[in-house]
CSV table of C-alpha atoms in Angstrom, one decimal:
chain,number,residue,atom,x,y,z
A,1,MET,CA,-0.1,0.1,0.1
A,2,GLN,CA,2.0,2.8,-1.3
A,3,GLN,CA,1.3,6.6,-0.5
A,4,GLU,CA,1.4,9.0,-3.3
A,5,PRO,CA,4.3,11.5,-2.9
A,6,ALA,CA,3.2,14.7,-1.1
A,7,HIS,CA,4.1,16.9,-3.9
A,8,LYS,CA,1.6,15.2,-6.3
A,9,ARG,CA,-1.1,15.7,-3.7
A,10,LYS,CA,-3.6,18.5,-4.5
A,11,ARG,CA,-5.0,20.7,-1.7
A,12,GLY,CA,-7.6,23.4,-1.7
A,13,ARG,CA,-11.2,23.2,-2.8
A,14,PRO,CA,-12.6,19.9,-4.3
A,15,PRO,CA,-11.6,19.5,-7.9
A,16,LYS,CA,-14.1,20.3,-10.6
A,17,GLN,CA,-13.2,17.4,-12.9
A,18,ASP,CA,-14.8,13.9,-12.4
A,19,GLY,CA,-11.4,12.2,-12.9
A,20,ASP,CA,-9.9,14.3,-10.0
A,21,ARG,CA,-12.8,13.6,-7.9
A,22,LEU,CA,-12.5,10.0,-8.4
A,23,GLU,CA,-8.8,10.2,-7.7
A,24,THR,CA,-9.4,12.1,-4.4
A,25,ARG,CA,-12.0,9.6,-3.3
A,26,ASP,CA,-9.7,6.8,-4.1
A,27,ARG,CA,-6.8,8.3,-2.2
A,28,LEU,CA,-9.0,8.8,1.0
A,29,ILE,CA,-10.1,5.1,0.6
A,30,ARG,CA,-6.6,4.0,0.4
A,31,LYS,CA,-5.3,6.2,3.1
A,32,GLY,CA,-8.4,5.2,5.2
A,33,THR,CA,-7.6,1.5,4.6
A,34,GLU,CA,-4.0,2.1,5.9
A,35,ILE,CA,-5.1,3.7,9.0
A,36,LEU,CA,-7.9,1.2,9.8
A,37,THR,CA,-5.4,-1.7,9.6
A,38,GLU,CA,-3.6,0.0,12.5
A,39,LYS,CA,-6.3,1.9,14.5
A,40,GLY,CA,-10.0,2.0,15.4
A,41,PHE,CA,-12.7,3.6,13.3
A,42,SER,CA,-14.5,5.2,16.2
A,43,SER,CA,-11.3,6.7,17.7
A,44,THR,CA,-10.1,8.1,14.5
A,45,GLY,CA,-11.8,11.5,13.4
A,46,ILE,CA,-12.6,12.5,9.8
A,47,GLU,CA,-9.9,15.1,10.1
A,48,GLU,CA,-7.2,12.5,10.5
A,49,PHE,CA,-8.2,10.6,7.3
A,50,LEU,CA,-8.4,13.9,5.5
A,51,LYS,CA,-4.9,15.1,6.7
A,52,GLU,CA,-3.2,11.7,6.0
A,53,ALA,CA,-4.7,11.7,2.4
A,54,GLY,CA,-3.7,15.3,2.0
A,55,VAL,CA,-7.4,16.4,1.3
A,56,PRO,CA,-8.5,19.6,2.4
A,57,LYS,CA,-10.3,19.7,5.7
A,58,GLY,CA,-14.2,20.3,5.2
A,59,SER,CA,-14.0,18.7,1.8
A,60,PHE,CA,-14.9,15.1,3.2
A,61,TYR,CA,-18.6,15.6,2.4
A,62,HIS,CA,-18.0,16.1,-1.2
A,63,TYR,CA,-16.9,12.6,-1.4
A,64,PHE,CA,-19.0,10.6,1.2
A,65,PRO,CA,-22.4,11.4,2.6
A,66,ASN,CA,-21.0,10.7,6.3
A,67,LYS,CA,-18.2,8.8,8.1
A,68,ASP,CA,-20.1,5.6,8.2
A,69,ALA,CA,-20.4,5.7,4.3
A,70,PHE,CA,-16.7,6.2,4.1
A,71,GLY,CA,-16.1,3.2,6.5
A,72,LEU,CA,-18.2,1.0,4.4
A,73,ALA,CA,-16.4,2.1,1.3
A,74,VAL,CA,-13.2,1.1,3.0
A,75,ILE,CA,-14.5,-2.3,4.1
A,76,GLU,CA,-15.5,-3.0,0.4
A,77,ASN,CA,-12.1,-1.9,-0.9
A,78,TYR,CA,-10.2,-4.0,1.7
A,79,GLY,CA,-12.4,-7.0,1.1
A,80,LYS,CA,-11.6,-6.9,-2.6
A,81,TYR,CA,-7.9,-6.3,-2.2
A,82,PHE,CA,-7.5,-9.2,0.2
A,83,ALA,CA,-9.6,-11.5,-1.9
A,84,THR,CA,-7.2,-10.8,-4.8
A,85,LYS,CA,-4.2,-11.6,-2.4
A,86,LEU,CA,-5.9,-14.7,-1.4
A,87,ASP,CA,-6.5,-15.7,-4.9
A,88,LYS,CA,-2.8,-15.1,-5.9
A,89,SER,CA,-1.8,-18.0,-3.7
A,90,LEU,CA,-5.0,-20.2,-3.6
A,91,LEU,CA,-5.5,-20.4,-7.3
A,92,ASP,CA,-1.9,-21.0,-8.1
A,93,GLU,CA,-2.3,-24.1,-10.5
A,94,ASP,CA,1.5,-24.7,-10.4
A,95,VAL,CA,1.4,-25.6,-6.8
A,96,PRO,CA,-0.3,-28.5,-4.9
A,97,PRO,CA,-3.6,-27.1,-3.1
A,98,LEU,CA,-2.3,-27.5,0.4
A,99,ASP,CA,1.2,-25.9,-0.4
A,100,ARG,CA,-1.0,-22.9,-1.9
A,101,LEU,CA,-2.6,-22.4,1.6
A,102,SER,CA,1.0,-22.5,3.1
A,103,ASN,CA,2.0,-19.9,0.5
A,104,PHE,CA,-0.9,-17.8,1.6
A,105,ILE,CA,0.2,-18.0,5.1
A,106,ALA,CA,3.7,-17.0,4.4
A,107,ASP,CA,2.6,-14.1,2.3
A,108,ALA,CA,0.3,-12.8,5.2
A,109,CYS,CA,3.2,-13.3,7.8
A,110,ARG,CA,5.5,-11.3,5.4
A,111,GLY,CA,2.8,-8.7,4.9
A,112,MET,CA,2.6,-8.3,8.9
A,113,ALA,CA,6.4,-8.1,9.2
A,114,ARG,CA,6.6,-5.5,6.6
A,115,TYR,CA,4.8,-3.0,8.8
A,116,ASN,CA,6.4,-4.3,11.9
A,117,TYR,CA,3.2,-6.0,13.2
A,118,LYS,CA,1.4,-2.6,13.5
A,119,ARG,CA,-1.1,-3.5,10.7
A,120,GLY,CA,-3.7,-6.3,11.3
A,121,CYS,CA,-6.7,-7.2,9.6
A,122,LEU,CA,-9.1,-4.2,8.9
A,123,ILE,CA,-12.1,-6.4,9.0
A,124,GLY,CA,-11.0,-8.0,12.2
A,125,ASN,CA,-10.3,-4.6,13.7
A,126,LEU,CA,-13.8,-3.2,12.8
A,127,GLY,CA,-15.5,-6.4,13.9
A,128,GLN,CA,-14.0,-6.1,17.3
A,129,GLU,CA,-15.3,-2.5,17.4
A,130,MET,CA,-18.9,-3.6,16.7
A,131,GLY,CA,-20.1,-2.4,20.0
A,132,ALA,CA,-19.2,1.1,19.1
A,133,LEU,CA,-20.1,1.0,15.3
A,134,ASP,CA,-23.4,1.5,13.6
A,135,GLU,CA,-25.3,-1.7,13.1
A,136,THR,CA,-25.0,-1.3,9.2
A,137,PHE,CA,-21.4,-2.4,9.6
A,138,ARG,CA,-22.2,-5.9,10.7
A,139,LEU,CA,-23.5,-7.5,7.6
A,140,PRO,CA,-20.8,-6.1,5.4
A,141,LEU,CA,-18.1,-7.3,7.7
A,142,GLU,CA,-19.5,-10.8,8.0
A,143,ALA,CA,-19.9,-10.9,4.3
A,144,VAL,CA,-16.1,-10.2,3.7
A,145,PHE,CA,-15.1,-13.0,6.3
A,146,LYS,CA,-17.5,-15.5,4.5
A,147,ASP,CA,-16.0,-14.6,1.1
A,148,TRP,CA,-12.4,-15.1,2.4
A,149,GLN,CA,-13.3,-18.3,4.1
A,150,GLY,CA,-15.1,-19.5,1.1
A,151,ARG,CA,-11.9,-19.1,-0.8
A,152,ILE,CA,-10.1,-21.3,1.8
A,153,ALA,CA,-12.9,-23.9,1.6
A,154,HIS,CA,-12.4,-24.2,-2.4
A,155,CYS,CA,-8.7,-24.7,-1.9
A,156,LEU,CA,-9.4,-27.2,0.8
A,157,GLU,CA,-11.8,-29.1,-1.7
A,158,GLN,CA,-9.1,-29.2,-4.1
A,159,ALA,CA,-6.8,-30.6,-1.6
A,160,LYS,CA,-9.3,-33.4,-0.8
A,161,ALA,CA,-9.6,-34.1,-4.6
A,162,ASN,CA,-5.9,-34.2,-4.7
A,163,GLN,CA,-5.9,-36.6,-1.8
A,164,GLU,CA,-3.8,-34.3,0.5
A,165,ILE,CA,-6.4,-34.3,3.3
A,166,PRO,CA,-8.9,-36.9,4.4
A,167,GLU,CA,-12.0,-37.7,2.5
A,168,GLN,CA,-14.3,-37.2,5.8
A,169,LEU,CA,-13.1,-33.7,6.4
A,170,ASN,CA,-15.9,-30.9,6.0
A,171,CYS,CA,-13.9,-28.3,4.1
A,172,GLU,CA,-16.6,-25.7,4.9
A,173,ASP,CA,-16.4,-26.1,8.6
A,174,ILE,CA,-12.6,-26.4,8.4
A,175,ALA,CA,-12.3,-23.2,6.4
A,176,ALA,CA,-14.5,-21.4,9.0
A,177,PHE,CA,-12.5,-22.9,11.8
A,178,PHE,CA,-9.1,-21.6,10.0
A,179,TRP,CA,-10.6,-18.1,9.4
A,180,ILE,CA,-12.0,-17.8,12.9
A,181,GLY,CA,-8.6,-18.7,14.6
A,182,TRP,CA,-6.6,-16.8,11.8
A,183,GLU,CA,-8.2,-13.6,12.9
A,184,GLY,CA,-7.3,-14.4,16.4
A,185,ALA,CA,-3.7,-15.0,15.3
A,186,ILE,CA,-3.4,-11.6,13.7
A,187,LEU,CA,-4.8,-9.9,16.8
A,188,ARG,CA,-2.1,-11.9,18.8
A,189,SER,CA,0.8,-11.1,16.5
A,190,LYS,CA,-0.2,-7.4,16.5
A,191,LEU,CA,-0.1,-7.6,20.4
A,192,VAL,CA,3.3,-9.3,20.7
A,193,GLU,CA,4.7,-7.7,17.6
A,194,SER,CA,6.1,-11.2,16.2
A,195,PRO,CA,5.1,-13.7,13.6
A,196,GLU,CA,5.0,-16.4,16.5
A,197,PRO,CA,1.2,-16.6,17.0
A,198,LEU,CA,0.6,-16.8,13.2
A,199,GLU,CA,3.2,-19.4,12.7
A,200,LEU,CA,2.0,-21.5,15.7
A,201,PHE,CA,-1.6,-21.2,14.6
A,202,ALA,CA,-0.8,-22.2,11.0
A,203,GLU,CA,1.4,-25.0,12.1
A,204,GLN,CA,-1.1,-26.6,14.3
A,205,PHE,CA,-3.7,-26.2,11.9
A,206,LEU,CA,-1.9,-27.9,9.0
A,207,LYS,CA,-1.0,-30.7,11.3
A,208,MET,CA,-4.7,-31.1,12.1
A,209,ILE,CA,-6.0,-31.4,8.6
A,210,LYS,CA,-3.2,-33.8,7.4
A,211,PRO,CA,-3.9,-37.5,7.4
A,212,THR,CA,-2.5,-39.1,10.5
A,213,GLY,CA,-2.4,-42.5,9.1
B,1,MET,CA,3.0,-3.3,36.1
B,2,GLN,CA,1.8,-3.1,39.6
B,3,GLN,CA,-0.1,0.1,40.8
B,4,GLU,CA,0.3,1.4,44.3
B,5,PRO,CA,-2.7,0.6,46.3
B,6,ALA,CA,-5.4,3.2,46.2
B,7,HIS,CA,-5.1,4.0,50.0
B,8,LYS,CA,-1.5,4.8,49.8
B,9,ARG,CA,-1.7,7.5,47.0
B,10,LYS,CA,-2.3,11.1,48.0
B,11,ARG,CA,-4.1,13.2,45.5
B,12,GLY,CA,-6.4,16.2,45.5
B,13,ARG,CA,-9.0,16.1,48.2
B,14,PRO,CA,-9.6,12.4,48.8
B,15,PRO,CA,-12.8,11.1,50.4
B,16,LYS,CA,-12.5,11.1,54.1
B,17,GLN,CA,-13.1,7.3,54.6
B,18,ASP,CA,-10.7,4.8,53.2
B,19,GLY,CA,-13.7,2.4,52.9
B,20,ASP,CA,-15.7,5.0,50.8
B,21,ARG,CA,-12.6,5.6,48.6
B,22,LEU,CA,-12.0,1.8,47.9
B,23,GLU,CA,-15.6,1.3,47.4
B,24,THR,CA,-15.7,4.0,44.6
B,25,ARG,CA,-12.4,2.9,43.1
B,26,ASP,CA,-13.8,-0.6,42.9
B,27,ARG,CA,-17.1,0.6,41.3
B,28,LEU,CA,-15.1,2.6,38.8
B,29,ILE,CA,-13.1,-0.5,38.0
B,30,ARG,CA,-16.2,-2.9,37.8
B,31,LYS,CA,-18.0,-0.5,35.5
B,32,GLY,CA,-15.0,0.1,33.4
B,33,THR,CA,-14.7,-3.6,33.0
B,34,GLU,CA,-18.4,-3.7,31.8
B,35,ILE,CA,-18.0,-0.9,29.3
B,36,LEU,CA,-14.6,-2.3,28.0
B,37,THR,CA,-16.0,-5.7,27.2
B,38,GLU,CA,-18.3,-3.9,24.8
B,39,LYS,CA,-16.4,-0.8,23.7
B,40,GLY,CA,-12.9,0.4,22.9
B,41,PHE,CA,-10.7,2.2,25.4
B,42,SER,CA,-9.6,5.0,23.2
B,43,SER,CA,-13.1,5.7,22.0
B,44,THR,CA,-14.5,5.9,25.5
B,45,GLY,CA,-13.9,9.1,27.5
B,46,ILE,CA,-13.2,9.3,31.3
B,47,GLU,CA,-16.6,10.9,31.6
B,48,GLU,CA,-18.4,8.0,30.4
B,49,PHE,CA,-16.7,5.7,33.0
B,50,LEU,CA,-17.7,8.1,35.6
B,51,LYS,CA,-21.1,8.6,34.6
B,52,GLU,CA,-21.7,4.8,34.3
B,53,ALA,CA,-20.3,4.3,37.7
B,54,GLY,CA,-22.1,7.2,39.3
B,55,VAL,CA,-19.0,8.9,40.4
B,56,PRO,CA,-19.0,12.8,40.2
B,57,LYS,CA,-17.5,14.3,37.1
B,58,GLY,CA,-14.0,15.6,37.9
B,59,SER,CA,-13.4,13.2,40.7
B,60,PHE,CA,-11.5,10.6,38.6
B,61,TYR,CA,-8.0,11.8,39.4
B,62,HIS,CA,-8.7,11.2,43.1
B,63,TYR,CA,-8.7,7.5,42.3
B,64,PHE,CA,-6.2,7.1,39.3
B,65,PRO,CA,-3.4,9.3,38.0
B,66,ASN,CA,-4.5,9.1,34.5
B,67,LYS,CA,-6.7,7.1,32.1
B,68,ASP,CA,-4.0,4.7,31.3
B,69,ALA,CA,-3.5,3.8,34.9
B,70,PHE,CA,-7.3,3.1,35.1
B,71,GLY,CA,-7.0,1.0,32.0
B,72,LEU,CA,-4.3,-1.1,33.5
B,73,ALA,CA,-6.4,-1.5,36.8
B,74,VAL,CA,-9.2,-2.9,34.6
B,75,ILE,CA,-7.0,-5.2,32.8
B,76,GLU,CA,-5.7,-6.7,36.1
B,77,ASN,CA,-9.2,-6.9,37.5
B,78,TYR,CA,-10.4,-8.6,34.3
B,79,GLY,CA,-7.4,-11.0,34.2
B,80,LYS,CA,-8.0,-12.3,37.7
B,81,TYR,CA,-11.7,-12.5,37.3
B,82,PHE,CA,-11.5,-14.7,34.2
B,83,ALA,CA,-8.7,-16.9,35.8
B,84,THR,CA,-11.3,-17.7,38.5
B,85,LYS,CA,-13.9,-18.4,35.9
B,86,LEU,CA,-11.4,-20.8,34.2
B,87,ASP,CA,-10.4,-22.4,37.3
B,88,LYS,CA,-14.0,-23.1,38.2
B,89,SER,CA,-14.3,-25.5,35.2
B,90,LEU,CA,-10.7,-26.5,34.7
B,91,LEU,CA,-9.9,-27.5,38.3
B,92,ASP,CA,-13.2,-29.4,38.9
B,93,GLU,CA,-11.9,-32.8,40.1
B,94,ASP,CA,-15.4,-34.3,39.7
B,95,VAL,CA,-15.2,-34.2,35.9
B,96,PRO,CA,-12.6,-35.7,33.5
B,97,PRO,CA,-10.2,-33.1,32.2
B,98,LEU,CA,-11.3,-32.9,28.7
B,99,ASP,CA,-15.0,-32.5,29.9
B,100,ARG,CA,-13.6,-29.6,32.1
B,101,LEU,CA,-12.5,-27.9,29.0
B,102,SER,CA,-15.9,-28.5,27.4
B,103,ASN,CA,-17.6,-27.1,30.5
B,104,PHE,CA,-15.4,-23.9,30.3
B,105,ILE,CA,-16.4,-23.6,26.6
B,106,ALA,CA,-20.3,-24.1,27.5
B,107,ASP,CA,-19.9,-21.5,30.3
B,108,ALA,CA,-18.1,-19.1,28.1
B,109,CYS,CA,-21.0,-19.5,25.5
B,110,ARG,CA,-23.6,-19.0,28.1
B,111,GLY,CA,-21.7,-15.8,29.2
B,112,MET,CA,-21.7,-14.3,25.8
B,113,ALA,CA,-25.4,-15.2,25.4
B,114,ARG,CA,-26.4,-13.5,28.6
B,115,TYR,CA,-25.2,-10.2,27.3
B,116,ASN,CA,-26.7,-10.8,23.6
B,117,TYR,CA,-23.1,-11.3,22.2
B,118,LYS,CA,-22.4,-7.7,22.9
B,119,ARG,CA,-19.7,-8.4,25.4
B,120,GLY,CA,-16.5,-9.9,24.2
B,121,CYS,CA,-13.1,-10.5,25.8
B,122,LEU,CA,-11.9,-7.4,27.3
B,123,ILE,CA,-8.3,-8.3,26.8
B,124,GLY,CA,-8.9,-9.3,23.1
B,125,ASN,CA,-10.6,-5.9,22.7
B,126,LEU,CA,-7.8,-4.0,24.1
B,127,GLY,CA,-5.1,-6.1,22.3
B,128,GLN,CA,-7.0,-5.1,19.0
B,129,GLU,CA,-6.6,-1.6,20.0
B,130,MET,CA,-2.8,-1.6,20.5
B,131,GLY,CA,-2.2,0.6,17.6
B,132,ALA,CA,-4.0,3.4,19.5
B,133,LEU,CA,-3.0,2.4,23.0
B,134,ASP,CA,0.2,3.4,24.9
B,135,GLU,CA,3.0,0.8,24.8
B,136,THR,CA,2.7,0.1,28.5
B,137,PHE,CA,-0.4,-1.9,27.8
B,138,ARG,CA,1.4,-4.5,25.7
B,139,LEU,CA,3.0,-6.5,28.3
B,140,PRO,CA,0.1,-6.8,30.8
B,141,LEU,CA,-2.3,-7.9,28.1
B,142,GLU,CA,0.1,-10.6,26.8
B,143,ALA,CA,0.7,-11.7,30.3
B,144,VAL,CA,-3.0,-12.2,31.0
B,145,PHE,CA,-3.3,-14.3,27.8
B,146,LYS,CA,-0.4,-16.3,28.8
B,147,ASP,CA,-1.8,-16.9,32.3
B,148,TRP,CA,-5.0,-18.1,30.8
B,149,GLN,CA,-3.5,-20.5,28.3
B,150,GLY,CA,-1.2,-21.8,30.9
B,151,ARG,CA,-4.4,-22.9,32.7
B,152,ILE,CA,-5.6,-24.6,29.6
B,153,ALA,CA,-2.3,-26.2,29.3
B,154,HIS,CA,-2.4,-27.6,32.7
B,155,CYS,CA,-5.9,-29.0,32.0
B,156,LEU,CA,-4.7,-30.6,28.7
B,157,GLU,CA,-1.7,-32.2,30.7
B,158,GLN,CA,-4.2,-33.8,33.1
B,159,ALA,CA,-6.1,-35.0,30.0
B,160,LYS,CA,-2.9,-36.6,28.7
B,161,ALA,CA,-2.2,-38.2,32.0
B,162,ASN,CA,-5.7,-39.6,31.9
B,163,GLN,CA,-5.1,-40.9,28.4
B,164,GLU,CA,-8.0,-38.7,27.0
B,165,ILE,CA,-5.6,-37.2,24.4
B,166,PRO,CA,-2.5,-38.6,22.6
B,167,GLU,CA,0.8,-38.8,24.3
B,168,GLN,CA,2.6,-37.0,21.5
B,169,LEU,CA,0.5,-33.9,21.8
B,170,ASN,CA,2.4,-30.7,22.9
B,171,CYS,CA,0.0,-29.3,25.5
B,172,GLU,CA,1.7,-26.0,25.6
B,173,ASP,CA,1.5,-25.6,21.9
B,174,ILE,CA,-2.0,-26.8,21.7
B,175,ALA,CA,-3.2,-24.4,24.6
B,176,ALA,CA,-1.6,-21.5,22.8
B,177,PHE,CA,-3.4,-22.6,19.7
B,178,PHE,CA,-6.6,-22.8,21.4
B,179,TRP,CA,-6.5,-19.4,23.0
B,180,ILE,CA,-5.3,-17.7,19.8
B,181,GLY,CA,-8.2,-19.1,17.9
B,182,TRP,CA,-10.7,-18.7,20.9
B,183,GLU,CA,-10.1,-15.1,20.9
B,184,GLY,CA,-11.0,-14.9,17.1
B,185,ALA,CA,-14.1,-16.9,17.9
B,186,ILE,CA,-15.1,-14.5,20.5
B,187,LEU,CA,-14.6,-11.6,18.0
B,188,ARG,CA,-16.8,-13.5,15.3
B,189,SER,CA,-19.5,-14.2,17.8
B,190,LYS,CA,-20.0,-10.7,18.7
B,191,LEU,CA,-19.9,-9.8,15.0
B,192,VAL,CA,-22.7,-12.2,14.1
B,193,GLU,CA,-24.4,-12.1,17.4
B,194,SER,CA,-24.5,-15.8,17.6
B,195,PRO,CA,-22.9,-18.8,19.4
B,196,GLU,CA,-22.2,-20.4,16.1
B,197,PRO,CA,-18.4,-19.3,15.7
B,198,LEU,CA,-17.7,-20.3,19.4
B,199,GLU,CA,-19.3,-23.7,18.9
B,200,LEU,CA,-17.7,-24.4,15.7
B,201,PHE,CA,-14.3,-23.5,16.8
B,202,ALA,CA,-14.7,-25.4,19.9
B,203,GLU,CA,-16.1,-28.6,18.1
B,204,GLN,CA,-13.3,-28.6,15.6
B,205,PHE,CA,-10.7,-28.1,18.2
B,206,LEU,CA,-12.0,-30.9,20.5
B,207,LYS,CA,-12.1,-33.2,17.3
B,208,MET,CA,-8.6,-32.3,16.5
B,209,ILE,CA,-7.1,-33.2,19.9
B,210,LYS,CA,-8.9,-36.5,20.5
B,211,PRO,CA,-7.2,-39.7,19.3
B,212,THR,CA,-8.2,-40.7,15.8
B,213,GLY,CA,-7.3,-44.3,16.2
């Protein structure tokens, strides 16, 4: 997630051109995504998002009707971004299915290391905040989790077809189990600023689904 | 991080009776605990804690040097409260060790249902907030997790001694795996307002550690 250089950012009143408008909206979403992988939504004011995105104070409402609408746009953006990240590993036909899952895990570990374990999962962060968030956040957040774990389930089905995991395994349940726990592992890795919880969780999970015979 | 006991600290105009002072401090901690199982620490102002505890506005600093010190006292209180809750199930000699773990899980599910899945784990909530919290929170939060998972590990050792789980299982690792994932399950149950993620995680976990032979 790269930030545009400061000298390229425009300041002042909202741009007249649709292209500029879209660019500013995208920049706000991109910067919002970065911020919300690190910090809470309720504790972050609109001003902080604007300041970080280099968008003039007061012009927020040209792009979003309110802060919640902005939050929902960030969720949608992050859901898609991470789905692409998952697919990159999980749909890699050159690799046996279970190794694709290991590749995703390794990629996610590198991703957390890159930001010194300061950035976690935006969906997990906002899910944890539900007590303070508007109810409209609930369904979109859960939909993103379901989408991601569906991709894991699909990969596990392929692992089963490839006889890498036992026939009797319920891939949907196991994928849900993985994603429920994986979010816990991200939380814990952020807390201890180390890959250890992610690695421990992944290792035990893979041991669990491999045939014991 | 030990805080000096309230009665030793001298600030402002303390209440005349030590008993009253302790009672008010306890009430603040109790109410803070309730609030922080539902909401974030950074997004909740001191005024809200005072209001909910029925303590006059402005008297907070008679009890705590600052908001962080209050947060740390709440963490300590919750850590102990939940350790007692764990022990109630996990040290129950009338029940085989693995059933004790199931009893704890069932108890935790009832606990979440009681508050309509609005209250999660205070330590998980604050852990998720680390990006916005003072660094002094990191170690106390991790220490609480370690304490809790140590109690799970102890129970698993007893299950192993009782031949309920395979000899080759590393109880420390499995307990860490459980607690990492369990926090994810709490987060998800809060999100979907249902026991399903807790139940699914627990069921798959128990399947995993039971002998397959």
